[in-house]
XYZ file of C-alpha atoms in Angstrom:
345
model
C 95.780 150.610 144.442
C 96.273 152.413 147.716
C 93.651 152.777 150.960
C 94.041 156.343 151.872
C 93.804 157.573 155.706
C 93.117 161.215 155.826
C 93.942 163.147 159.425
C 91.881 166.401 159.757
C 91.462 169.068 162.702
C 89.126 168.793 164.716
C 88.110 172.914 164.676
C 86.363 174.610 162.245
C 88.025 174.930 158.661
C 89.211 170.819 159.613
C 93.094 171.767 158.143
C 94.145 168.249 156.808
C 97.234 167.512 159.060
C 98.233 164.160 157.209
C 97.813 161.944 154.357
C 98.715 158.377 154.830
C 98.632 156.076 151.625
C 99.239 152.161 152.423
C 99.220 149.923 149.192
C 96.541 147.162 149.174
C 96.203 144.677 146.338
C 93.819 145.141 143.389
C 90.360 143.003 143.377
C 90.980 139.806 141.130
C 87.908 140.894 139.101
C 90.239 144.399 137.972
C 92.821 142.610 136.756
C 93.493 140.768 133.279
C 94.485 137.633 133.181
C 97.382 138.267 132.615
C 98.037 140.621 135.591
C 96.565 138.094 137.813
C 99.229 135.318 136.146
C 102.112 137.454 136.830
C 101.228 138.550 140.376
C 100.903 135.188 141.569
C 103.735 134.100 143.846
C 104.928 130.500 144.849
C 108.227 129.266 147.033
C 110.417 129.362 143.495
C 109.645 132.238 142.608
C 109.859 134.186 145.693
C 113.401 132.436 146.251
C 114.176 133.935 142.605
C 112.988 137.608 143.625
C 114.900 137.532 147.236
C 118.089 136.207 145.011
C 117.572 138.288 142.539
C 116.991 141.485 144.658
C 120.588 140.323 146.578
C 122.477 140.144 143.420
C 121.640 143.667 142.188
C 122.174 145.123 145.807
C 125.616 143.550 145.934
C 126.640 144.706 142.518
C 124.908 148.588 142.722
C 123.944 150.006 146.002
C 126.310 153.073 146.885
C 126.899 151.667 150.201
C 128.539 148.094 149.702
C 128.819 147.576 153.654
C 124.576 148.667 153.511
C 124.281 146.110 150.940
C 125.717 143.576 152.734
C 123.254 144.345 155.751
C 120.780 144.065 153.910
C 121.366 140.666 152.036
C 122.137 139.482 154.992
C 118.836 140.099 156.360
C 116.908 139.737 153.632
C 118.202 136.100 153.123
C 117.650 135.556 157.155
C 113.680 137.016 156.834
C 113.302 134.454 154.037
C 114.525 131.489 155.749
C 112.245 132.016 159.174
C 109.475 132.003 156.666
C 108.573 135.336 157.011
C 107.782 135.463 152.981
C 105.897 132.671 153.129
C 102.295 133.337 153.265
C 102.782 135.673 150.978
C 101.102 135.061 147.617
C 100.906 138.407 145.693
C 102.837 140.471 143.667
C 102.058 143.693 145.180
C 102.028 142.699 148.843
C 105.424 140.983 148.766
C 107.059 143.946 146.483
C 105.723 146.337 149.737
C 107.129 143.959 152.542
C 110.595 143.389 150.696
C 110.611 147.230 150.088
C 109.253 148.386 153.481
C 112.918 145.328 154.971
C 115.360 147.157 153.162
C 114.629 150.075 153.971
C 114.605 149.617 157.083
C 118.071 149.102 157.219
C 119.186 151.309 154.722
C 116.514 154.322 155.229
C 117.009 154.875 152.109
C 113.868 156.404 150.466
C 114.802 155.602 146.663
C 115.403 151.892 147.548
C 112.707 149.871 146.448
C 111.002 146.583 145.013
C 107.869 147.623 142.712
C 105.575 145.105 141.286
C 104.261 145.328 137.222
C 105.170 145.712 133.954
C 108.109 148.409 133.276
C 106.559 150.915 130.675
C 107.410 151.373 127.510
C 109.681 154.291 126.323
C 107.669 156.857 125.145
C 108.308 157.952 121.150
C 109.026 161.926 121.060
C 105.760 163.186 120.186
C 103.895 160.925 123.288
C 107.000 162.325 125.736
C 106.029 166.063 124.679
C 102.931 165.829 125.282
C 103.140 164.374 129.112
C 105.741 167.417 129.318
C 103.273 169.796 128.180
C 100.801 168.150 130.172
C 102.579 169.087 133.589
C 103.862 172.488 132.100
C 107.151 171.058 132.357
C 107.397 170.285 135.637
C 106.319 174.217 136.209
C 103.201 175.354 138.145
C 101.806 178.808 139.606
C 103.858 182.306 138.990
C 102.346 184.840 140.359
C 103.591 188.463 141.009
C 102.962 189.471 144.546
C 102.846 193.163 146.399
C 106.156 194.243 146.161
C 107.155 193.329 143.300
C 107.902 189.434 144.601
C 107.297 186.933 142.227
C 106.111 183.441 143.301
C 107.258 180.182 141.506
C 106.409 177.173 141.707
C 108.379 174.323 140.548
C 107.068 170.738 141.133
C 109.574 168.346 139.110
C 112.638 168.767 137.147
C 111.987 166.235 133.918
C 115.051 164.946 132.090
C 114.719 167.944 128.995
C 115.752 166.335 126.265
C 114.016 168.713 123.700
C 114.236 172.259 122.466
C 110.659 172.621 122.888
C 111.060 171.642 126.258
C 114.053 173.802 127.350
C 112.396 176.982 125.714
C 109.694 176.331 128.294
C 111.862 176.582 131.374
C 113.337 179.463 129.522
C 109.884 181.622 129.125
C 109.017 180.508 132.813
C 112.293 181.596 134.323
C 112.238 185.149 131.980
C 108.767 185.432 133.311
C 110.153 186.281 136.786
C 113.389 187.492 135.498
C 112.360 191.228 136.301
C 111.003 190.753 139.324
C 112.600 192.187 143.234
C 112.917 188.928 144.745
C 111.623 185.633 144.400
C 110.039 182.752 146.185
C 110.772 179.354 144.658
C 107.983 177.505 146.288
C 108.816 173.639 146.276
C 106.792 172.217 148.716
C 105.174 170.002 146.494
C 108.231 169.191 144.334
C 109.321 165.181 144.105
C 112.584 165.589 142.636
C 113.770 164.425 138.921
C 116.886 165.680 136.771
C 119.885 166.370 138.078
C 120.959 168.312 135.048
C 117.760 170.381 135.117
C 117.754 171.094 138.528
C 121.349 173.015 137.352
C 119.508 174.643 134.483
C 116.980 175.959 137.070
C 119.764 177.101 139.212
C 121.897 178.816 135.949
C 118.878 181.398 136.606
C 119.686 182.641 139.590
C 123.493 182.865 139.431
C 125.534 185.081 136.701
C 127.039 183.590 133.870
C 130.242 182.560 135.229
C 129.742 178.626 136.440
C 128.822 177.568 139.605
C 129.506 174.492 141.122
C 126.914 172.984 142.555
C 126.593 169.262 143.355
C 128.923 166.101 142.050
C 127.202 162.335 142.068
C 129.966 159.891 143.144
C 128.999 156.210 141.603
C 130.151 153.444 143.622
C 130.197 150.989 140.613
C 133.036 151.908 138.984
C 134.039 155.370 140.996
C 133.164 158.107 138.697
C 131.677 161.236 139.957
C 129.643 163.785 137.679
C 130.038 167.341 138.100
C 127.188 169.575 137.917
C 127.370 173.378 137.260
C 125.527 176.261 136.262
C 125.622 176.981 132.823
C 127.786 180.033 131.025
C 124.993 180.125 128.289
C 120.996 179.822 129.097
C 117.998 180.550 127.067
C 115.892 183.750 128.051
C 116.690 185.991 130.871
C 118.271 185.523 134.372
C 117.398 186.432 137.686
C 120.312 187.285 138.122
C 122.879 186.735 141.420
C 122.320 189.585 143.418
C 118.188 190.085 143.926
C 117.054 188.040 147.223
C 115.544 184.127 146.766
C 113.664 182.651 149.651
C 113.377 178.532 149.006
C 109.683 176.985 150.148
C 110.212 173.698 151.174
C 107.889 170.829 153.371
C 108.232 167.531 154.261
C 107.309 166.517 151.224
C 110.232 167.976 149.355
C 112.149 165.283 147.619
C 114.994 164.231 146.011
C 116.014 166.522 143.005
C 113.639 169.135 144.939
C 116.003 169.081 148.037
C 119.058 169.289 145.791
C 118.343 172.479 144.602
C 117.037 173.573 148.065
C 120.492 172.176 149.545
C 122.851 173.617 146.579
C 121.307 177.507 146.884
C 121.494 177.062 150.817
C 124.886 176.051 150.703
C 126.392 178.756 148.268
C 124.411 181.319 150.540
C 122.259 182.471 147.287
C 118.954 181.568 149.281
C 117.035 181.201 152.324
C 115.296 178.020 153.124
C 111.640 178.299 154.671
C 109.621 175.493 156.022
C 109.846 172.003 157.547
C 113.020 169.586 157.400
C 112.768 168.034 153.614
C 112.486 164.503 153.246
C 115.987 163.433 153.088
C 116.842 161.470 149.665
C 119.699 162.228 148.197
C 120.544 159.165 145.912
C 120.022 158.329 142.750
C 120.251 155.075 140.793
C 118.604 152.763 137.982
C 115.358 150.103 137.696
C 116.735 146.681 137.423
C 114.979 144.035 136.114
C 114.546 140.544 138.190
C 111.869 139.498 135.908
C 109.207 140.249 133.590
C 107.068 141.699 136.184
C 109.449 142.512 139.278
C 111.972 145.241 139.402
C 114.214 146.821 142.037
C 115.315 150.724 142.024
C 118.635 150.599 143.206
C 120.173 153.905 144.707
C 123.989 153.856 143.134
C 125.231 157.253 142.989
C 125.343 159.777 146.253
C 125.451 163.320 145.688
C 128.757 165.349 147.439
C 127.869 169.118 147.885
C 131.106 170.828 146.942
C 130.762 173.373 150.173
C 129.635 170.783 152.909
C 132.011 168.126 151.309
C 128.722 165.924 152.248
C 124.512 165.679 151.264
C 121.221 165.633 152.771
C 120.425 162.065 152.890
C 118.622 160.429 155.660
C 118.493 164.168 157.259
C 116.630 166.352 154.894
C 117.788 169.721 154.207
C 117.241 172.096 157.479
C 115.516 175.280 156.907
C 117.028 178.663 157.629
C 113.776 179.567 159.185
C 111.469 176.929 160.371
C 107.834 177.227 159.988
C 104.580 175.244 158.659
C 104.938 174.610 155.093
C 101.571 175.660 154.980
C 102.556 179.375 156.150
C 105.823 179.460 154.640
C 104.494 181.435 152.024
C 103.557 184.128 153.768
C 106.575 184.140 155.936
C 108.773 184.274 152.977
C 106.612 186.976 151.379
C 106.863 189.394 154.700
C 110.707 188.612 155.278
C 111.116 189.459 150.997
C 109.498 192.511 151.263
C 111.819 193.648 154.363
C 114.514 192.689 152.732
C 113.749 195.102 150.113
C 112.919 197.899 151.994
C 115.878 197.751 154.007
C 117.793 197.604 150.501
C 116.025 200.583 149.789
C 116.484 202.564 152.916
C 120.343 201.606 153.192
C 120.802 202.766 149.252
C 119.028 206.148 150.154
C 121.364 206.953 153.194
C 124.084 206.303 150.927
C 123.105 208.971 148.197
């Protein structure tokens, strides 16, 4: 349950200008028993959740110094009392949530409140896949021969059905002048399918793109483009303008960040988010869990990510225009192909 505070111009066509959602806790009279037995907190169990939430900080988070910051003040908060009055499930998940990151300003870090869902059989996890198109929304083909995509998730793709979708979407725009990859409204997901995305736009020999460095036992995962993809490419050559807003997250930015850095794209819009972590759900009891960031992502080009700074834009403009802006700078871009391949003939 969320109160929403919407910000609107005050001229005619009232452009929204922000969305604010703060989370408020449900109405007794929504909730089954149940739910209202597990959301009820007393002194135990709120000592329990603050020792709980220490221990998997200390043994996970990808900064052990950050961790120590904040278990420090965590444990400090919770002796002033500053838990005390709090009674609810949701409420304290928020305040724990809204502590740590304050210190770590990390935006994947967080305490959530309910029960963890089950995992989905096959069958039920194709059908939420088909049900957001596979994490796929609008293609369009605009004048010029500039084909819009939208992209607003990269799902784990764990089925054929489901990687022969990306395919047709990708081959879809596969013929197409130049391209705008619009992910303004895109909130991350897959690290392995934001490189099948990418495997698109490159040729077939592999690309590195990004590694994930995991502080719990010092691995780091490599993640390339692929030698061998369903469907058609892109291609390497053709231009790619990247839409992005502030709203761009996570597995979003990656791909923003990856295509910026190995000079295959152009980034239009506002300064992305800035979340470049990745980690698990713990468990600190049946109802409480904690996402812990444990892995940071290390951009083989920039040696470094975009976390806590967002991924800057090569040309900085309202993510609500950054269509347009992208459309008018692909379609020079191809007519100055053009005109420099005629004076060459």
């Amino acid at each position: 349950f969320y109160r929403i505070r919407i910000d609107v111009e005050d001229a005619e066509r009232h452009r929204i200008t922000g969305i604010d959602l703060s989370p408020i806790d449900p109405p007794d009279e929504l909730l089954s028993a149940e739910e209202r037995a597990g959301a009820q907190l007393d002194a135990a169990r709120r000592g329990s959740l603050i020792e709980g939430t220490a221990r998997e900080l200390m043994a996970h988070y990808v900064y052990l110094d950050k961790a120590q910051q904040m278990v420090a003040a965590l444990r400090d908060r919770a002796g002033r009392g500053d838990y005390d009055e709090i009674a609810r499930g949701w409420t304290f998940a928020q305040k724990v949530t809204d502590d740590l990151q304050a210190i770590s300003h990390d935006p994947h870090l967080a305490l959530k409140f309910g029960r963890a869902a089950p995992e989905p059989a096959r069958e039920e996890r194709l059908a939420w896949l088909r049900s957001i198109h596979f994490g796929f929304g609008a293609i369009e083909r605009m004048d010029g021969n500039v084909a819009h995509l939208a992209i607003d998730q990269f799902p784990v793709l764990d089925d054929d059905e489901a990687r022969e979708a990306v395919a047709d979407s990708m081959s879809r725009i596969a013929d197409a002048d130049a391209l705008l990859l619009d992910l303004r409204e895109n909130r991350g997901g897959s690290p392995a399918t934001v490189a099948l995305v990418a495997s698109y736009l490159f040729g077939p020999t592999p690309v590195h793109l990004n590694d994930l460095f995991k502080r719990e036992d010092g691995s780091t995962q490599a993640f390339w483009t692929r030698r061998d993809i369903p469907g058609k490419r892109f291609g390497p050559k053709k231009p790619v303008y990247v839409l992005v807003s502030k709203g761009t997250f996570s597995g979003g930015e990656e791909l923003a960040y990856d295509l910026q850095s190995l000079h295959r794209a152009k980034v239009v819009g506002e300064t992305t988010a800035g979340g470049a972590h990745a980690g698990d759900d713990h468990a600190l009891d049946d109802w409480f869990r904690i996402d812990v960031p444990s892995q940071r992502a290390i951009n083989p080009v920039t040696k470094t990510d975009w976390e806590g700074v967002g991924v800057v834009p090569d040309v900085t403009v309202p993510a609500q225009t950054a269509l347009d802006e992208a459309h008018r700078r692909a379609v020079a871009d191809l007519a100055s192909h053009r005109a420099v391949g005629s004076s060459h003939r």
